[in-house]
Short mmCIF file of C-alpha atoms and ligand atoms in Angstrom, two decimals:
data_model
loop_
_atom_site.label_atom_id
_atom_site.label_comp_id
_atom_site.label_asym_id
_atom_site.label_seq_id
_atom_site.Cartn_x
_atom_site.Cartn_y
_atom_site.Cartn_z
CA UNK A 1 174.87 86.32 128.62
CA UNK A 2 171.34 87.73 127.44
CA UNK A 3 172.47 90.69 125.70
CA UNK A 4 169.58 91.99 125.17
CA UNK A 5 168.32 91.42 128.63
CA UNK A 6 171.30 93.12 129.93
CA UNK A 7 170.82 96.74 127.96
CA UNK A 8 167.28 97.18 127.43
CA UNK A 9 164.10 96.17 129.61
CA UNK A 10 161.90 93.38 127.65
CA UNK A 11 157.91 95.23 127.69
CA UNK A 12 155.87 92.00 127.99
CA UNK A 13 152.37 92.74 126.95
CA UNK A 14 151.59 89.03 125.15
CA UNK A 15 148.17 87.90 125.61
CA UNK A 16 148.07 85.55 128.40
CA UNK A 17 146.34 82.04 129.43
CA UNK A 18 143.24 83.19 130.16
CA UNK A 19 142.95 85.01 126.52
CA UNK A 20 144.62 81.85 124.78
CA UNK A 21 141.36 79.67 127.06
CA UNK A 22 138.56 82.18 126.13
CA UNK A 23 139.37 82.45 121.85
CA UNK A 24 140.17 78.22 121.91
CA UNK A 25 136.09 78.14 124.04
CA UNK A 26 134.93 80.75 122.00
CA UNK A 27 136.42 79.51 118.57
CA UNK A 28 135.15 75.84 119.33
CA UNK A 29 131.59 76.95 120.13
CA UNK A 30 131.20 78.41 116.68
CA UNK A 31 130.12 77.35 113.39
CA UNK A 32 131.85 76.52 111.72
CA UNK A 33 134.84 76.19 114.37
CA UNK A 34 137.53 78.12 114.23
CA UNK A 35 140.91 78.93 116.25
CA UNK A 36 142.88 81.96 116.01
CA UNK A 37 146.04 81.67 114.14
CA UNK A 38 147.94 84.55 116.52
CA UNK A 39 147.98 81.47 118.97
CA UNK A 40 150.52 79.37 116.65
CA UNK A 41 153.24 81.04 117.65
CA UNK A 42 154.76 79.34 121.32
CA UNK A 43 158.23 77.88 121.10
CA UNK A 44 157.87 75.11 118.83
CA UNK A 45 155.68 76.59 116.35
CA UNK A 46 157.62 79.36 115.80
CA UNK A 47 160.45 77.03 115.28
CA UNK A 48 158.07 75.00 112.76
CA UNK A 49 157.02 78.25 111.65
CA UNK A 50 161.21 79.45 110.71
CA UNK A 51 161.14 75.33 108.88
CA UNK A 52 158.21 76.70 107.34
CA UNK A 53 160.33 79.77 105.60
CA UNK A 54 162.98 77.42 104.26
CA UNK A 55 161.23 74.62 102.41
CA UNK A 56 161.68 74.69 98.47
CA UNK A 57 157.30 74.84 98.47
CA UNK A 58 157.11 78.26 100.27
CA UNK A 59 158.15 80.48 98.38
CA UNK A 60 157.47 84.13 99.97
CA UNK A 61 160.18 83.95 102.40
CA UNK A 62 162.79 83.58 99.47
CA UNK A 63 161.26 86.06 97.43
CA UNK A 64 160.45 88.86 99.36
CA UNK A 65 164.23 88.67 100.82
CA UNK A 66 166.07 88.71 97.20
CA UNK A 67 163.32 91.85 96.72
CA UNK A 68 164.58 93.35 99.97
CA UNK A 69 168.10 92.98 98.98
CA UNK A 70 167.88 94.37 95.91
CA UNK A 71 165.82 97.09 96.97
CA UNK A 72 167.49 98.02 100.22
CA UNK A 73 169.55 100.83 99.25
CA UNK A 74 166.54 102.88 97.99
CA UNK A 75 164.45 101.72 101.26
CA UNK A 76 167.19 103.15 103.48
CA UNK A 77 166.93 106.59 101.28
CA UNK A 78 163.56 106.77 101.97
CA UNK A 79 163.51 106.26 105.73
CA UNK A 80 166.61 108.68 105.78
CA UNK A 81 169.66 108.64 108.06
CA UNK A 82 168.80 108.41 112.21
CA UNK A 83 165.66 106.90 111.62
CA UNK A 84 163.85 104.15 113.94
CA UNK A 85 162.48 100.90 112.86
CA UNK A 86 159.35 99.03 114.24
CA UNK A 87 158.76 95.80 112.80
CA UNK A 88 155.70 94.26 113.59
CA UNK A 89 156.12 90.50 114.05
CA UNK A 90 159.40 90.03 114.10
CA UNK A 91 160.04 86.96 114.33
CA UNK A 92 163.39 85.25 113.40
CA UNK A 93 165.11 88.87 112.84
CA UNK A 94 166.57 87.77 109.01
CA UNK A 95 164.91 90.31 107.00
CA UNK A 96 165.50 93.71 109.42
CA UNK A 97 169.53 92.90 109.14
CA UNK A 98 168.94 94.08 105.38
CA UNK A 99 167.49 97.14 105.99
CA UNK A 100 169.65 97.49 108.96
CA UNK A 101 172.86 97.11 107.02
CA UNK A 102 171.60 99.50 104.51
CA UNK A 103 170.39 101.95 106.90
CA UNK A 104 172.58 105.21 107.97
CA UNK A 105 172.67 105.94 111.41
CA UNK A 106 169.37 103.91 112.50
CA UNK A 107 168.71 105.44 115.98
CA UNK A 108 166.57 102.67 117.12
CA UNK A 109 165.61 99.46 116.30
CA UNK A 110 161.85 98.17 118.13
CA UNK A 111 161.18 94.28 117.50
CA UNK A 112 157.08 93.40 118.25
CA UNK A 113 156.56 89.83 118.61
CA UNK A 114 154.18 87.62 120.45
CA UNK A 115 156.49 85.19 121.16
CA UNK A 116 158.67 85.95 123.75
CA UNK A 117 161.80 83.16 123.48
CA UNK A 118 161.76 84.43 119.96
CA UNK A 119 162.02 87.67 120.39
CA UNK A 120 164.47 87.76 123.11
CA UNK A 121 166.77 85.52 121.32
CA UNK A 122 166.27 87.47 117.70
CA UNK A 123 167.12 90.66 119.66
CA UNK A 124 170.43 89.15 121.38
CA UNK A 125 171.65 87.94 118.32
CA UNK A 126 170.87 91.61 116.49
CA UNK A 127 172.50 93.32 119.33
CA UNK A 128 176.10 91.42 118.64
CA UNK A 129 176.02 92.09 115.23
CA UNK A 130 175.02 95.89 115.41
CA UNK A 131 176.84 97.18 118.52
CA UNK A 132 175.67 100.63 119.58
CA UNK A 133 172.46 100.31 117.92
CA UNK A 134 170.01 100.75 120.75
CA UNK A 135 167.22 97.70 120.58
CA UNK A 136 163.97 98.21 122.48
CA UNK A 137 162.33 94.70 122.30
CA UNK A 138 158.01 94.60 123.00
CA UNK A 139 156.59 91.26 123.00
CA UNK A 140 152.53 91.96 122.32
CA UNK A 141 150.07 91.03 120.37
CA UNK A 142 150.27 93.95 117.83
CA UNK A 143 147.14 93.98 116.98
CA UNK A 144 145.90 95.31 120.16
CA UNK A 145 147.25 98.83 120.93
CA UNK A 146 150.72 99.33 122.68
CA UNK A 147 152.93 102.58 123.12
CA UNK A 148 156.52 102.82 121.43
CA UNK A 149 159.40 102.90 123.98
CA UNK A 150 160.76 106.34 124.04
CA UNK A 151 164.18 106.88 122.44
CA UNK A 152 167.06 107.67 125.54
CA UNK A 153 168.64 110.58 123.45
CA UNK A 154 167.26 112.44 120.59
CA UNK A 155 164.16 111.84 118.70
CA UNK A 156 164.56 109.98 115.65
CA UNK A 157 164.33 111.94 112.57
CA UNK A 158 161.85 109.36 111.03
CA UNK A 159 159.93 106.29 112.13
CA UNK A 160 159.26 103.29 110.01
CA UNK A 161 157.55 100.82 110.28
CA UNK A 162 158.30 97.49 108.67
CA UNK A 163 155.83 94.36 108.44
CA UNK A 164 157.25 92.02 106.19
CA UNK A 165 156.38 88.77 105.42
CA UNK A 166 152.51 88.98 103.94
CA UNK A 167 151.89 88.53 107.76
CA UNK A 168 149.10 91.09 106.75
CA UNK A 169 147.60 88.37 104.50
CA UNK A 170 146.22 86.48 107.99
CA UNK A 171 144.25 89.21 108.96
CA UNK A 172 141.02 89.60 107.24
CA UNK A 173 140.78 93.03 105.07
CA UNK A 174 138.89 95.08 107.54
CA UNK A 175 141.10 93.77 110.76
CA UNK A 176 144.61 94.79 108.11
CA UNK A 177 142.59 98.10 107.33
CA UNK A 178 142.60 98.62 111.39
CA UNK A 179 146.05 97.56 111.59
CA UNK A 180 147.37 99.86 109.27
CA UNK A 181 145.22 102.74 110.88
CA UNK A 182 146.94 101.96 114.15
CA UNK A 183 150.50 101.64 112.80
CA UNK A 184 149.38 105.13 111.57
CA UNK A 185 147.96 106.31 114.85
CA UNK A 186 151.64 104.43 116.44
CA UNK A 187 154.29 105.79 113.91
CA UNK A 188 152.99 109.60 113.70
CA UNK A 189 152.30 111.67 110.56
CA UNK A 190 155.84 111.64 108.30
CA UNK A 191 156.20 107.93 108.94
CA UNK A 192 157.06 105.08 106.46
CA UNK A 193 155.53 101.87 106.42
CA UNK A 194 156.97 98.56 104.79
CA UNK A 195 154.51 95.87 104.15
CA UNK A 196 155.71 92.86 102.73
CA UNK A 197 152.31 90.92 100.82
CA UNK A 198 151.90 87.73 98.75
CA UNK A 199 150.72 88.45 95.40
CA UNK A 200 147.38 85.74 94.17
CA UNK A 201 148.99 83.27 92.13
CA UNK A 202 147.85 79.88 90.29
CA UNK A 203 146.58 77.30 92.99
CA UNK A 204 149.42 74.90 91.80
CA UNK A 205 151.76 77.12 93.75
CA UNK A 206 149.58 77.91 96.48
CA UNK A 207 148.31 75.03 97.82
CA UNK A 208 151.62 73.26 97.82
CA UNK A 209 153.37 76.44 99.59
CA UNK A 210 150.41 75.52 102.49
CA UNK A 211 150.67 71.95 101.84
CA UNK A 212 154.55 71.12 101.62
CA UNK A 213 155.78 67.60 101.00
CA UNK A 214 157.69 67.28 104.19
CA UNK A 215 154.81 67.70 106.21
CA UNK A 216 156.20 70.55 108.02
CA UNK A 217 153.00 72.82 107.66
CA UNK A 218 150.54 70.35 108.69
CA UNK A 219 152.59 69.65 112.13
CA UNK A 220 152.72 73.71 112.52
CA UNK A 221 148.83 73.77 112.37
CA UNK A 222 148.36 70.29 114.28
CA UNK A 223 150.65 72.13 117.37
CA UNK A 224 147.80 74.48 117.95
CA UNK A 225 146.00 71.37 119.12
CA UNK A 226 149.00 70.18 121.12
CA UNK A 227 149.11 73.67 122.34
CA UNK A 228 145.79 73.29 123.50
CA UNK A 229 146.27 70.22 125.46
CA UNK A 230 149.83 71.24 126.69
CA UNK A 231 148.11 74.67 128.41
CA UNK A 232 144.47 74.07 128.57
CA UNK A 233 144.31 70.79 129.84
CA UNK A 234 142.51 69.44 126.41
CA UNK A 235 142.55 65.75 125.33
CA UNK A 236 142.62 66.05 121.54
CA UNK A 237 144.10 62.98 119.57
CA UNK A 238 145.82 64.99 117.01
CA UNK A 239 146.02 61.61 114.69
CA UNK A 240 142.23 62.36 114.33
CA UNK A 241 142.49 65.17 112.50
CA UNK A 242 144.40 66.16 109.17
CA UNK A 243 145.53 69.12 108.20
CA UNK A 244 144.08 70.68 104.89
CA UNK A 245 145.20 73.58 102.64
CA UNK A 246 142.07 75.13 100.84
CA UNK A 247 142.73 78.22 98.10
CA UNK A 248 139.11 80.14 97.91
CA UNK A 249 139.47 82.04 95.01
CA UNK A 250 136.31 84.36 95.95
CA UNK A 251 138.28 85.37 98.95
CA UNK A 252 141.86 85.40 97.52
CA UNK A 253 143.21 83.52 100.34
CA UNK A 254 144.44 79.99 101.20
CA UNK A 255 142.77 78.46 104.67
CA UNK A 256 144.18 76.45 106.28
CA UNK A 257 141.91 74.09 108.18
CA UNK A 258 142.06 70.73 110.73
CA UNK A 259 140.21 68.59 109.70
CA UNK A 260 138.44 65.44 111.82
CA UNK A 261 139.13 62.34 110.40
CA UNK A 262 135.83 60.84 111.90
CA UNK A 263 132.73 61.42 114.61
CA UNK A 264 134.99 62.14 117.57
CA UNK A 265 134.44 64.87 120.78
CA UNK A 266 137.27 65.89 122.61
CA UNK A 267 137.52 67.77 126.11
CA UNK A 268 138.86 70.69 127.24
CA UNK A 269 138.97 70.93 130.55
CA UNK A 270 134.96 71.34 132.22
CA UNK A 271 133.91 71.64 127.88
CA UNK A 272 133.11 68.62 125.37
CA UNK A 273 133.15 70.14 121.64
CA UNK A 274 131.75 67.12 118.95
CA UNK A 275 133.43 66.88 115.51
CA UNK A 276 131.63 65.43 112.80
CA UNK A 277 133.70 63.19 110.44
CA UNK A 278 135.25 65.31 108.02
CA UNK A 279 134.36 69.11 109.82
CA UNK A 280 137.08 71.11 110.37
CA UNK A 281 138.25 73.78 112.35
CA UNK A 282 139.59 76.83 110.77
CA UNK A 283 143.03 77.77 111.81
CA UNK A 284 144.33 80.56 109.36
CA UNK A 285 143.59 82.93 106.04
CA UNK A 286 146.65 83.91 104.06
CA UNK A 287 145.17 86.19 101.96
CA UNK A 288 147.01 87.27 98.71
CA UNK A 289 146.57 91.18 97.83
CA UNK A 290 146.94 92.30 94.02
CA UNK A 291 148.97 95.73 93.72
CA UNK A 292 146.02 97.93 93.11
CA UNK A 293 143.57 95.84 95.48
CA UNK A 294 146.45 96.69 98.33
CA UNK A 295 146.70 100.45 97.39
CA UNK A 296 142.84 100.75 97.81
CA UNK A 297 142.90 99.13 101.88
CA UNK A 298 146.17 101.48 102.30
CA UNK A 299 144.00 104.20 101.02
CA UNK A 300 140.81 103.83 103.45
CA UNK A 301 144.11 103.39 105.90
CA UNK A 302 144.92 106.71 105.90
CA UNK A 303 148.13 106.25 103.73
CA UNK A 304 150.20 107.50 100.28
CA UNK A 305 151.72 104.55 98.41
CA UNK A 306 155.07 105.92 97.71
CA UNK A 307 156.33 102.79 96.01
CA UNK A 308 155.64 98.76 94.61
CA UNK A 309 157.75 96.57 93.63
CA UNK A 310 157.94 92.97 92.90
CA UNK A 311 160.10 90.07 91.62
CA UNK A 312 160.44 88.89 87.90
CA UNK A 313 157.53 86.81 88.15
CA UNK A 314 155.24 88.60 90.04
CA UNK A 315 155.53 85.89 92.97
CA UNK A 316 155.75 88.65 95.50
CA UNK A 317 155.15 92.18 96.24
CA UNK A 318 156.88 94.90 98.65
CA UNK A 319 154.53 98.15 99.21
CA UNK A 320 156.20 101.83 100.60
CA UNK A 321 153.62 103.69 102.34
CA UNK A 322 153.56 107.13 103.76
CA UNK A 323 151.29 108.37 106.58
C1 AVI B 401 153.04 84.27 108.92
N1 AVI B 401 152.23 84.09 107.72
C2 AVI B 401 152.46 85.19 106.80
C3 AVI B 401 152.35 82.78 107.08
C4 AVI B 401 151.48 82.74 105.80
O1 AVI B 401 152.03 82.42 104.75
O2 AVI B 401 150.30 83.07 105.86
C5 AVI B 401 151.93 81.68 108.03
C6 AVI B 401 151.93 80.33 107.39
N2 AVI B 401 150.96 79.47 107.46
C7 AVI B 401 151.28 78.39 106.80
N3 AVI B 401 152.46 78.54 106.28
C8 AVI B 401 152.91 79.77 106.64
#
């Protein structure tokens, strides 16, 4: 049985076909050519994408849970007893079950994630674990404004928000400035907000982290192309292209790009786009945030920074903001 589907009504505001069509034609007409990375996420990259958060080369997913454990008990102080959780992004549902665990009372628990299959089956398998905690699932794209689901009984005593992850890191610093306004504008004055953010780091980490052995990152950024064709009706050979993991140290970020491996054009339905050998199309910033250089786009966000902390070798860095 759907659990989830059984005690609480799924809110389905995920961008549809017609969005995923107009950013691919947009994206492709540009130079250089990019594609959004929101659009990663269908079924099988999301399950590339939970690969992803296991192999021994990526090492945020590992960190910033041994950070959450360790700091859990002080997180659930802070968001007090009765309070109600919104995490943005939710994905696989590993990290919430810490706070969750730590939590007293949490009133209500509100996963936001684009993918739907994910979301729905993160949410059933929360709801047999933590019976009696009310679960409000929303799949949207959270970076376009959506309205909480109101709590059946009492008001919670405090909302936080939780965005773990460094998902912030793919947004670029004025779209994560707007995000955190929002959350802001979403949560209320009072609020917490968790943000989970990769710390910048020697490229000998980095690019390996994008770049894993296995191969497992360059088939999650190749699936946006077999996305493409699966939903759009595009032809692209995806053994033309490579992936590529890029750190640009004036940006702090690792791209990730596609890149052709010669003079190729490929169709998308009624549209040809040509691809120079060697051009690529630019799939995804992860951009890593120093403490301070954080606590400044929190600032122009409208926030306090209550709290930082971060693992032993500075891999990884967990921020506590107040609205
Ligand atoms: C979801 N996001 C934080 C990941 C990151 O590290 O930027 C996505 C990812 N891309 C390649 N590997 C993981």
């Amino acid at each position: 049985m759907n659990v989830v589907s059984a005690l609480h009504e799924l809110r389905d505001l995920s961008p549809g076909k017609e969005e995923f069509r107009a950013s691919v034609l947009a994206g492709l007409s540009a130079s250089p050519k990019t594609l959004p990375c929101k659009f990663f996420y269908d079924a099988e990259g999301s399950r590339l994408f939970d690969l992803i958060c296991e192999l021994p080369e990526y090492y945020p997913t590992r960190t910033e849970v041994a950070l959450l454990t360790a700091r859990a008990a002080e997180l659930a102080a802070l968001a007090g007893p009765g309070a109600a959780l919104v995490e943005f992004g939710s994905g696989a549902g590993v990290k919430i079950r810490l706070l969750l665990e730590a939590m007293r009372e949490p009133s209500l628990y509100v996963p936001v994630d684009i993918s739907r299959g994910h979301l729905l089956a993160a949410a059933d398998g929360l709801a047999e674990d933590f019976p009696g905690l009310p679960i409000a699932p929303v799949c949207a794209d959270y970076t376009a404004p959506f309205l909480l689901p109101a709590p059946s009984g009492q008001p919670p005593r405090r909302w936080a928000g939780f965005f773990p992850g460094s998902t912030i890191g793919n947004f670029t610093p004025p779209e994560a400035t707007a995000f955190l306004a929002g959350a802001a504008r979403l949560l209320g004055p009072g609020s917490l907000m968790i943000v989970g953010t990769d710390l910048p780091k020697e490229p000998a980490v980095l690019i390996p982290a994008y770049d894993d052995a296995a191969g497992v990152t360059a088939a999650f950024n190749l699936n946006l192309l077999a996305r493409i064709n699966a939903e759009l009706g595009g032809e692209f050979d995806l053994a033309a292209f490579r992936h590529e993991a890029r750190w640009n140290a004036a940006e702090s970020r690792v791209e990730m790009h596609l890149v052709s491996r010669h003079n190729q054009s490929a169709r998308i339905g009624a549209s040809r786009f040509t691809f120079a050998g060697g051009e690529s199309i630019h799939t995804e910033n992860s951009y890593k945030y120093a403490a301070d250089a954080f606590r400044r786009l929190a600032d122009d966000a409208g926030y306090r920074a209550l709290r930082f902390w971060t693992d032993p070798a500075g891999l990884f860095g967990i921020h506590v903001l107040e609205v």
